[in-house]
XYZ file of C-alpha atoms in Angstrom:
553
model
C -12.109 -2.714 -12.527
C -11.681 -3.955 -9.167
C -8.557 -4.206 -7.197
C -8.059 -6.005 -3.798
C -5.864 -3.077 -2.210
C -4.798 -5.332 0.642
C -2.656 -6.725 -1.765
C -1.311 -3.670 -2.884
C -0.167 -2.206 0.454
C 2.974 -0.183 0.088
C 6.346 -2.775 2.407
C 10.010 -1.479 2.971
C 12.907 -3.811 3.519
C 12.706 -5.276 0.926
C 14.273 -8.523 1.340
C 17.968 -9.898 0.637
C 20.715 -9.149 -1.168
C 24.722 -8.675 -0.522
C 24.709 -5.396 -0.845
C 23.428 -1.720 0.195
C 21.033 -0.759 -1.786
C 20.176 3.017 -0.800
C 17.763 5.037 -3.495
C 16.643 8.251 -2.253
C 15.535 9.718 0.180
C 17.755 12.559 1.939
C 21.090 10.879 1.086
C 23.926 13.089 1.875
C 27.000 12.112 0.903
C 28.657 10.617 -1.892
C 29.748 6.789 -2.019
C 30.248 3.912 -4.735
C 28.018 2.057 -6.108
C 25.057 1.238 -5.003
C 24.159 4.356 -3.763
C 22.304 7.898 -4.311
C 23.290 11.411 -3.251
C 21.615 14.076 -2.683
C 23.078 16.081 -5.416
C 21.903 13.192 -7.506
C 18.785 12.700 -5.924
C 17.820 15.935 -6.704
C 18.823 15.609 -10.645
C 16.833 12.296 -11.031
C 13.798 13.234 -9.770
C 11.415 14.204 -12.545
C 9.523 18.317 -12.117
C 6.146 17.999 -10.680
C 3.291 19.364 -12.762
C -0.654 18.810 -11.149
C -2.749 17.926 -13.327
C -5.815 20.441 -13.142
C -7.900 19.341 -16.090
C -9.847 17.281 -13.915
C -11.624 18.915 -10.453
C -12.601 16.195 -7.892
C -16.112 16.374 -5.859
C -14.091 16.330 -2.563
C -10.565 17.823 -3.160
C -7.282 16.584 -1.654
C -6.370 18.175 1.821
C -2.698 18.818 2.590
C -1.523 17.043 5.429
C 1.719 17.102 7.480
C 5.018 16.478 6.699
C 3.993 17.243 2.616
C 1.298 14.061 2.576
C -2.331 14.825 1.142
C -5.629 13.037 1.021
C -6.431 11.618 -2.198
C -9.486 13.199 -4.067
C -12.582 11.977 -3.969
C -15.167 11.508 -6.249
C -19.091 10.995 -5.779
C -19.654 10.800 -10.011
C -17.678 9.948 -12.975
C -17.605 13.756 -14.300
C -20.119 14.049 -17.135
C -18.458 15.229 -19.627
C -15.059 13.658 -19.134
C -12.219 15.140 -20.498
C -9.188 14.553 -22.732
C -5.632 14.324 -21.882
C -4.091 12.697 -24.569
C -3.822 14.332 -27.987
C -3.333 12.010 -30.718
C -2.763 7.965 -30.547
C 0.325 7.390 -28.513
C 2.014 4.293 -29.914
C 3.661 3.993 -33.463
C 2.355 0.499 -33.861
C 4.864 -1.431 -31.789
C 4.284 -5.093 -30.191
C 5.317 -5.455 -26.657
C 5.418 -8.166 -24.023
C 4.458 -7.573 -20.905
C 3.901 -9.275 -17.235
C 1.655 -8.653 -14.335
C 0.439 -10.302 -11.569
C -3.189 -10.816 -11.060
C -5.571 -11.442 -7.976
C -8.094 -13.259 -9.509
C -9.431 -15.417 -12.639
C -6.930 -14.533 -15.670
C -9.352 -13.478 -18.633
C -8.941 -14.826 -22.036
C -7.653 -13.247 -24.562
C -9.334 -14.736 -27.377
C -12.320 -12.068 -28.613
C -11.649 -10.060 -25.247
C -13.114 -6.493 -26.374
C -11.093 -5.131 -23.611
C -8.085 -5.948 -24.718
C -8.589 -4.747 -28.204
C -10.283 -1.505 -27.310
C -7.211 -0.169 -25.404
C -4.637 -1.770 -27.471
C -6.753 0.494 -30.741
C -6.618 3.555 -28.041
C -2.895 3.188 -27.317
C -1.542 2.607 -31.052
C 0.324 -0.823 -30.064
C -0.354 -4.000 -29.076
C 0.522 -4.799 -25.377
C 0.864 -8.801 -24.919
C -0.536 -8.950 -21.960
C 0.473 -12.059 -19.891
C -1.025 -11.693 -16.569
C 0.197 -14.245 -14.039
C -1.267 -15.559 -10.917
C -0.328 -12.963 -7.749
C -0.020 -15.409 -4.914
C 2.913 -17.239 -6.656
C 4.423 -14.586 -8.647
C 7.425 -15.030 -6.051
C 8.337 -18.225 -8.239
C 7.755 -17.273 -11.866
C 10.127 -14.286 -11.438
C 13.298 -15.827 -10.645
C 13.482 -17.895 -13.809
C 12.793 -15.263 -15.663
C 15.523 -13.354 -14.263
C 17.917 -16.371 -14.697
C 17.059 -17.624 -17.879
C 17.423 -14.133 -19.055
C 14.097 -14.113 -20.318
C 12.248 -11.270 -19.127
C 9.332 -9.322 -21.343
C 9.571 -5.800 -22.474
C 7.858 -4.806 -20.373
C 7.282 -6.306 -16.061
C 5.485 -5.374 -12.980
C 7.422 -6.235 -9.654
C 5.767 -5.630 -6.381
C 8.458 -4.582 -3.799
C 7.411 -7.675 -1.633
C 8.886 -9.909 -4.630
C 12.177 -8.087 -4.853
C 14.155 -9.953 -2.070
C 14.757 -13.004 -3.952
C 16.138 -12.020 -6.524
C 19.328 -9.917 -5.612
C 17.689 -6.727 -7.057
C 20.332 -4.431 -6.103
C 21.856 -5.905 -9.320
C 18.573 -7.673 -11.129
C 17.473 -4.127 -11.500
C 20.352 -3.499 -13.724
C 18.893 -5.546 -16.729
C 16.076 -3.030 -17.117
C 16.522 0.476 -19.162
C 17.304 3.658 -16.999
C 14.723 5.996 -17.339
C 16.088 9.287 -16.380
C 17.152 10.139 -19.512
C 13.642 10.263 -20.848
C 11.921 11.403 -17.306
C 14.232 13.350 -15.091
C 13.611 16.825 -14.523
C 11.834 19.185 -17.189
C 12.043 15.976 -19.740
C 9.137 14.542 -17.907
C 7.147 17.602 -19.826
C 7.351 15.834 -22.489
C 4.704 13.586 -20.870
C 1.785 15.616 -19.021
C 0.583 12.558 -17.246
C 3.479 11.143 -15.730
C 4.641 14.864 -14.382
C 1.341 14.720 -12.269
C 2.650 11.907 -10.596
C 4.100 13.391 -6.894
C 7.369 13.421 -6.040
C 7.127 10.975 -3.527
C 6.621 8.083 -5.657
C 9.162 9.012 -8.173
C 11.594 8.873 -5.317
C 10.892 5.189 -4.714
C 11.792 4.294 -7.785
C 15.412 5.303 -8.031
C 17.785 2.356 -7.435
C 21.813 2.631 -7.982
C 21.314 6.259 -8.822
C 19.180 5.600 -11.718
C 15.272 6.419 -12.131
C 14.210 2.528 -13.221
C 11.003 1.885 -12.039
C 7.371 3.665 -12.891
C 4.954 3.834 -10.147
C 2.034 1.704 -9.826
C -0.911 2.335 -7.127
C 0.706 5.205 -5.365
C -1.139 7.554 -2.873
C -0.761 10.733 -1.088
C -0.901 9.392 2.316
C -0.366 5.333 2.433
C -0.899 3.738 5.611
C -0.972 -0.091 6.580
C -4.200 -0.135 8.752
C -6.160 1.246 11.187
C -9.435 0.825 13.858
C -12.365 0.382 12.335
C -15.912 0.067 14.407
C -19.372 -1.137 13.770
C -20.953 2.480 14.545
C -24.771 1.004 14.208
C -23.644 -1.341 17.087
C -21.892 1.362 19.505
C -24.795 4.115 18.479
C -26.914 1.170 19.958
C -25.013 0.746 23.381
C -25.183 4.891 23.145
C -21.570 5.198 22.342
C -20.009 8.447 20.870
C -16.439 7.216 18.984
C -15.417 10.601 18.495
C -15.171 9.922 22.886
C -12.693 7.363 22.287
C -9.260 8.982 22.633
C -7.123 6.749 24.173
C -6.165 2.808 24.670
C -7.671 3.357 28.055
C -11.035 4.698 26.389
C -10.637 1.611 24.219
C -9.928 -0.760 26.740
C -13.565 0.327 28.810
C -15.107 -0.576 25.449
C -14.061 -4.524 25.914
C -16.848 -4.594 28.757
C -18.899 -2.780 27.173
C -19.582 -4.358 24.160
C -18.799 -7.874 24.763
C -21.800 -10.730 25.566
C -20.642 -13.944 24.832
C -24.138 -15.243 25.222
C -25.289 -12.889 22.390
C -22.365 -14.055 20.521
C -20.694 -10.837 20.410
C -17.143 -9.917 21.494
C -15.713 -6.199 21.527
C -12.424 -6.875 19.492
C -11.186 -8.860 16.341
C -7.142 -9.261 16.239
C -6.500 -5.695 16.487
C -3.002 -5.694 17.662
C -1.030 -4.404 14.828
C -3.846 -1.627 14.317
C -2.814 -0.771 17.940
C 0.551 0.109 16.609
C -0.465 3.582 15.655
C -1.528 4.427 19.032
C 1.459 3.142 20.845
C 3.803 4.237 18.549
C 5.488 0.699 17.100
C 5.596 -0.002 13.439
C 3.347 -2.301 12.096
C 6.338 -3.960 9.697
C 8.411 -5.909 11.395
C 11.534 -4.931 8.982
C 11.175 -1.478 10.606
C 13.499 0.526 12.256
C 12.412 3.659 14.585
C 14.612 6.756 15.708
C 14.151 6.853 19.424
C 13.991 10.302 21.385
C 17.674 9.978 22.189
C 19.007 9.725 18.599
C 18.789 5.705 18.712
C 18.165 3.338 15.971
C 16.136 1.468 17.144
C 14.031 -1.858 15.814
C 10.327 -2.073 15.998
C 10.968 -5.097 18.956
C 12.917 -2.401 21.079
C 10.177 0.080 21.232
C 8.380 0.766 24.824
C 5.483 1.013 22.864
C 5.031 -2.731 21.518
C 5.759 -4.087 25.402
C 2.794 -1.865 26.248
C 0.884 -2.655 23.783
C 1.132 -6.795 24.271
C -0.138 -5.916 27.890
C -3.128 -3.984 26.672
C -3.930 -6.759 24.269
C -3.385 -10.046 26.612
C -5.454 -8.139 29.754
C -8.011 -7.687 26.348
C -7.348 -11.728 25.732
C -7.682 -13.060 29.281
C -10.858 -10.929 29.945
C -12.515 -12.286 26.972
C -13.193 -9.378 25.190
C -11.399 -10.969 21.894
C -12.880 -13.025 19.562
C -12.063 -16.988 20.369
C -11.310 -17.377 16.692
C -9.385 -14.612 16.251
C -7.594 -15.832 19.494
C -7.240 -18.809 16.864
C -5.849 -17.018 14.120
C -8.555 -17.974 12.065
C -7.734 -14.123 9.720
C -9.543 -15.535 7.055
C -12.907 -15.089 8.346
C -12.165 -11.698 10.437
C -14.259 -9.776 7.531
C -17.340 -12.006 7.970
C -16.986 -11.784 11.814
C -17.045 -8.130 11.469
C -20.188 -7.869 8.672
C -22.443 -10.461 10.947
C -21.789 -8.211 13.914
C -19.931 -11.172 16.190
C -17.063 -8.674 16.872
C -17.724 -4.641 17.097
C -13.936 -3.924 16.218
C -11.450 -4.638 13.800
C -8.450 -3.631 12.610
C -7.819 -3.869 8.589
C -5.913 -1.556 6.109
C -8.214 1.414 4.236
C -9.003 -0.313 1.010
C -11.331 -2.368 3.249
C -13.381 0.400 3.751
C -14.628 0.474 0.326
C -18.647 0.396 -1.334
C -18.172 -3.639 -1.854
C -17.699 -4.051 1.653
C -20.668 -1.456 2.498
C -22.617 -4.296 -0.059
C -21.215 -7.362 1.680
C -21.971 -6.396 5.037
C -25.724 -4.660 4.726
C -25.835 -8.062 3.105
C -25.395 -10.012 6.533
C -26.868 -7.483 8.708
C -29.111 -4.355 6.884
C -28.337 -1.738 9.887
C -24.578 -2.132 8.891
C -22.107 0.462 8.994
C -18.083 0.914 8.708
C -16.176 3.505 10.305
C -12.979 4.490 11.336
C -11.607 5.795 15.022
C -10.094 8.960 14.941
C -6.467 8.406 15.769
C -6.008 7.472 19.492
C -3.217 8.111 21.502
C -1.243 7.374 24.727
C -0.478 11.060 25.485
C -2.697 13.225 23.314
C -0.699 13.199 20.451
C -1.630 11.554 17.859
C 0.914 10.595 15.068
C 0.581 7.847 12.406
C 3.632 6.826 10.113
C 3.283 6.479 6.646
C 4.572 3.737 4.235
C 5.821 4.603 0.979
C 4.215 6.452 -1.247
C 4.611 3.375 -3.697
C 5.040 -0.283 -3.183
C 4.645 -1.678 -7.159
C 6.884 -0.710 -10.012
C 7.211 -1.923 -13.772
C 10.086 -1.782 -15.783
C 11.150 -1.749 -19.303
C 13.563 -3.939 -20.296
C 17.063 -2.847 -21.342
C 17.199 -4.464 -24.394
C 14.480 -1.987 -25.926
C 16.074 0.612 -28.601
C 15.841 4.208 -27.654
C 12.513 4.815 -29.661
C 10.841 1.807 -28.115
C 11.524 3.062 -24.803
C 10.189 6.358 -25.850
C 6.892 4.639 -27.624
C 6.555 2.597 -24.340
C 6.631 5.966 -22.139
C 3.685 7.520 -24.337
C 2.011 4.630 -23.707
C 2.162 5.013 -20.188
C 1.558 8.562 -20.534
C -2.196 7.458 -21.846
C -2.322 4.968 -19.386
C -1.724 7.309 -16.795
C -4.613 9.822 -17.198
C -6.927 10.841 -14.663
C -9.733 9.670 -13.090
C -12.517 11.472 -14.707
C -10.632 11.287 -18.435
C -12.052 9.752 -21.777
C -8.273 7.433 -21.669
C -9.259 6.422 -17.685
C -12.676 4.990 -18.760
C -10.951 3.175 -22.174
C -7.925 1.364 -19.680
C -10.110 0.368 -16.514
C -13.394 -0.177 -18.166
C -13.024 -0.807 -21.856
C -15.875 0.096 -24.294
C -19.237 1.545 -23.242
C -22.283 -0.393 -23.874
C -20.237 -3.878 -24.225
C -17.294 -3.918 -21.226
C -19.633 -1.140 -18.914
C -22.467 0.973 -18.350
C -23.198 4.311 -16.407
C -25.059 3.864 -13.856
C -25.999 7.078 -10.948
C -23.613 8.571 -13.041
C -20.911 6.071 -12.201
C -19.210 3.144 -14.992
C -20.257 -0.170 -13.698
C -19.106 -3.590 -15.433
C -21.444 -5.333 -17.519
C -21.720 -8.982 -17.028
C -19.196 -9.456 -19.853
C -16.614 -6.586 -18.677
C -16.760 -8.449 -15.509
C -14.801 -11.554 -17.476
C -13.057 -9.623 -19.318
C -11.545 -6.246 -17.430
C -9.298 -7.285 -14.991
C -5.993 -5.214 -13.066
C -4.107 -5.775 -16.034
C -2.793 -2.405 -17.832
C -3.113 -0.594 -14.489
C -0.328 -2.786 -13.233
C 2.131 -0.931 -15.769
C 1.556 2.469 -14.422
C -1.826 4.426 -13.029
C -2.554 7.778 -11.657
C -3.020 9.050 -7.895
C -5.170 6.317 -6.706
C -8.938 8.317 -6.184
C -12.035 7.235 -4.100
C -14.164 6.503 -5.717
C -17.906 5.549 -5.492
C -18.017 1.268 -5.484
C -21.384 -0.508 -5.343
C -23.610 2.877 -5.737
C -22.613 3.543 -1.800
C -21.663 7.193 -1.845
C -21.743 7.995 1.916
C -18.275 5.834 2.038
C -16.650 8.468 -0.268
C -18.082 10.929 1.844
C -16.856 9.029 5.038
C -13.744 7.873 4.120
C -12.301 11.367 2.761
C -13.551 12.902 5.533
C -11.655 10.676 7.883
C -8.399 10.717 5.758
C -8.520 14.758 5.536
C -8.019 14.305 9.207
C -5.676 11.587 9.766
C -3.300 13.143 7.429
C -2.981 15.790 10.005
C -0.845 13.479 11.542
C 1.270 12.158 9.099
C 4.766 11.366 9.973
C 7.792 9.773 7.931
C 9.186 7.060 9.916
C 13.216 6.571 9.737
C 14.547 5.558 6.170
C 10.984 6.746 4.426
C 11.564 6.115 0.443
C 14.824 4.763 0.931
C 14.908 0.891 -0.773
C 17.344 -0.482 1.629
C 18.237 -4.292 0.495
C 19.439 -5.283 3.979
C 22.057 -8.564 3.690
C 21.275 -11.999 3.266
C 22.359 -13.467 6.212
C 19.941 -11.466 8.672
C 16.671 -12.075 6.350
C 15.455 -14.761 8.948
C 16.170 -13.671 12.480
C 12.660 -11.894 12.406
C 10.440 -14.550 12.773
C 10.827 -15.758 15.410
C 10.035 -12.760 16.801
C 6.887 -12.537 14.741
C 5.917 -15.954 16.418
C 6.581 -14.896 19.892
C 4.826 -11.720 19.944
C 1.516 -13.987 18.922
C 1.906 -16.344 21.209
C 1.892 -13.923 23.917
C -0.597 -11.449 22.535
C -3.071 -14.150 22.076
C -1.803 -15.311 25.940
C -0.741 -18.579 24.972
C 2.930 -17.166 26.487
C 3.104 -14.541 29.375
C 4.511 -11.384 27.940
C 7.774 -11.627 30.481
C 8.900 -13.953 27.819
C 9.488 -11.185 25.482
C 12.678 -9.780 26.974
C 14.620 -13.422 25.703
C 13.338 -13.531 22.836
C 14.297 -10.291 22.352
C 17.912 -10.770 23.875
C 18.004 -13.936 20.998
C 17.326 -11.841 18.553
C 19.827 -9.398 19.307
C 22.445 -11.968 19.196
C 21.181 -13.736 16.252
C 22.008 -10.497 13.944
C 19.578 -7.845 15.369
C 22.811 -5.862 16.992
C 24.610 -6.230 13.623
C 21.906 -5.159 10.968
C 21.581 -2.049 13.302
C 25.179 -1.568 12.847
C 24.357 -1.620 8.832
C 21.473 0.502 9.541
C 23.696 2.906 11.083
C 25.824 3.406 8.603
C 23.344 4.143 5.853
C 22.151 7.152 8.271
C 26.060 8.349 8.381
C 25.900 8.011 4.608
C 22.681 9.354 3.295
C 20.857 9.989 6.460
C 17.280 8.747 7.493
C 14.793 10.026 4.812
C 12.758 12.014 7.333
């Protein structure tokens, strides 16, 4: 099963609607609709039970602020184990949507589809639709009334379509989930807390989790160590933007067609302390909402990057805004580094890029900083939910939950292998003691059941390369050291309609002047436009939800 992550990457404001839509986080006081206490918070949330049948090769490390690495795995445990007694489902059909990144397999003879369907005890109708457009197919649905039983919606669909009141039309879950009922399910208590809290809307658990993590981020620095070792460069020496700056020089020869930097900019966030969203809001040192174009950081941070620009230490095509070929810039060696979120550093991309150059190798900086502290904000825990439809009886909500208890198992479980690889010998085969897709799993497994629910995303070994497990846990063990909530974490805030466009042009003018096309003295009007346009207003809203139910941190 493979799964682009960058599509999968955890967004907050969520879009448009008329209302406040506040879920979660530390609310602390009591309102009218639309909104979620403390007190109820705290009786919504289903009890946390780890699951400890299953012991990863490289353990989760506890982080900051209660975020964790995710556990790692170097082999699919030998003996894998069940967690699942019984066949779930009572033989009910179901309907269901998901989007999909990718070629839609048939479902005509797919073995896939009938192996977990046999596993499960029900037949999921699985209707995957295509990802990139799922924005359109969802409103009609919602309009014509005609939603499935059962629907994945990322959060980056949910602004058009009013879901401060579209999420009414599916089933409230915290009957069935919230608190000790959650027992009832093993699998679904092992999912953190943290995720659960995302998915509480209108004080009401709706939503089940889908691709949730321990410590989310949107990107970071990533460098071509075989090319520094080369020009006898030690990252662990680069500490600071200054450090990273020298670098430019260093490794840039246009004549041997190599340039220091790809469009790193919003990577750059983390060390100058701006959000990477542009829908976020930050709580200055004096108490102050303010929005990620206010922040000192992002004016320093266009002046690093420009003197980067005009020194020709940046890619020209990345000064072009050609993103669609940064990856292949990156593999071939024509920029040293990159900025990119952490499911690109994966085993397929170890594969692609010893592919275009053997000596190839991916790593990440250790978090830089302007003043020796080093902090990195986290997104939420999850970004994708399904939901069951509210038209389901009692007893198909509860058959659907069992389900989804199954489909939630562990990696290292007999039920993972059966939902993201299908049947051994026809869908997959073990290979250095790792499943690996057969040519006719490869057609037929796709992100399909996962999008209804999964487990703690694990690393895991892609491609047979199991020195990126080894890297990448190793880096995240430390960059959760620094993990920070920024202000409204796990609060789904639908902010109003009317201010859902005045960030754009913002978004346009801080490229034109990063990539020097503008000097960066033409920030302050844009930013005083802004402000009038409804910037000064939505942080008057924004206020108010931190009188009401405070900032989430």
């Amino acid at each position: 099963m493979k799964l682009d992550r960058r599509q999968l990457l955890a967004l907050t404001g969520l879009g448009a609607a008329s209302s406040v839509l506040a879920a979660c986080g530390d609310a602390k006081t009591s309102s009218g609709p639309g909104t979620t206490t403390q007190d109820q918070l705290t009786k919504l949330l289903p009890a946390y039970t780890p699951n400890e049948l299953v012991k990863a090769d490289i353990p989760s490390v506890q982080g900051a602020n209660g975020f964790f690495s995710n556990p790692a795995f170097l082999k699919y445990p030998a003996n894998p184990v069940t967690t699942v007694t019984g066949v779930p489902g009572k033989g009910g059909n179901y309907t269901t949507m998901t989007p999909l990144w990718g070629a839609i397999p048939s479902a005509s003879g797919n073995a896939y589809y009938a192996a977990v369907n046999k596993a499960i005890g029900a037949t999921l109708k699985l209707q995957p639709a295509d990802g990139n457009n799922y924005d359109k197919v969802l409103p009609t649905l919602f309009a014509g009334d005609k939603l499935p039983d059962w629907v994945q919606i990322p959060g980056w669909n949910m602004g058009n379509l009013g879901f401060a009141d579209a999420v009414n039309k599916f089933a409230d879950l915290g009957p069935y989930l919230s608190g000790d009922a959650i027992k009832a399910y093993p699998n679904l208590a092992a999912i953190p807390t943290s995720a659960w809290q995302c998915c509480i809307w209108n004080g009401k658990l709706f939503g089940l989790p889908v691709y949730y993590s321990g410590a989310t981020i949107a990107g970071t620095l990533f460098h071509r160590k075989d090319i520094l070792a080369k020009e006898g460069i030690n990252p662990d020496d680069i500490k600071t933007p200054d450090d990273l700056a020298a670098l430019g020089q260093q490794l840039t020869s246009a004549s041997a067609g190599r340039w220091a930097f790809d469009d790193v900019f919003d990577a750059i966030g983390q060390i100058f302390k701006f959000p990477v969203d542009p829908n976020r809001w930050v709580i200055d040192e004096g108490g102050k909402i303010i929005h990620r174009w206010e922040t000192p950081g992002l004016i320093e941070a266009l002046n690093w990057y420009q003197t980067q620009a005009k020194a020709g230490h940046v890619h020209p095509d990345a000064l072009a805004d050609k993103t669609q070929d940064a990856k292949q810039r990156f593999w071939s060696g024509k920029v040293a580094i990159t900025g990119d979120g952490p499911g690109a550093w994966k085993g397929d991309d170890a594969k692609s890029g010893k592919a275009a150059n053997p000596s190839y190798e991916r790593q990440a900086f250790k978090l830089l900083s302007t003043d020796g502290k080093p902090q990195i904000w986290m997104n939420p825990s999850a970004g994708m939910y399904s939901f069951l439809n509210a038209k389901l009886s009692g007893d198909q909500i509860k058959e659907c939950l069992a389900i989804a208890n199954y489909l939630a198992a562990p990696y290292g479980s007999k039920e993972y292998l059966t939902v993201n690889f299908g049947v051994e010998g026809t869908d997959y085969t073990m290979v250095d003691g790792n499943p690996v897709l057969t040519e006719r799993g490869s057609k037929e497994v796709a992100t399909t059941y996962q999008f209804l629910i999964t487990p703690i995303s694990p690393t895991t070994v892609i491609a047979g390369q199991t020195q990126v497990v080894k890297d990448y846990a190793a880096w995240e063990a430390d960059m959760v050291k620094y993990a920070a909530k920024p202000a409204f974490y796990g609060m789904n805030v639908t902010e109003p309609a009317q201010y859902a466009s005045i960030n754009q042009p913002m978004v346009d003018l801080v490229k034109d002047i990063r990539f020097g096309r503008k000097p960066v003295s033409a920030y302050q009007e844009g930013l005083k436009t802004w402000k009038a346009q409804g910037g000064d207003q939505l942080r008057a809203f924004y206020e108010d939800i931190r009188s009401k139910y405070g900032t989430g941190q």
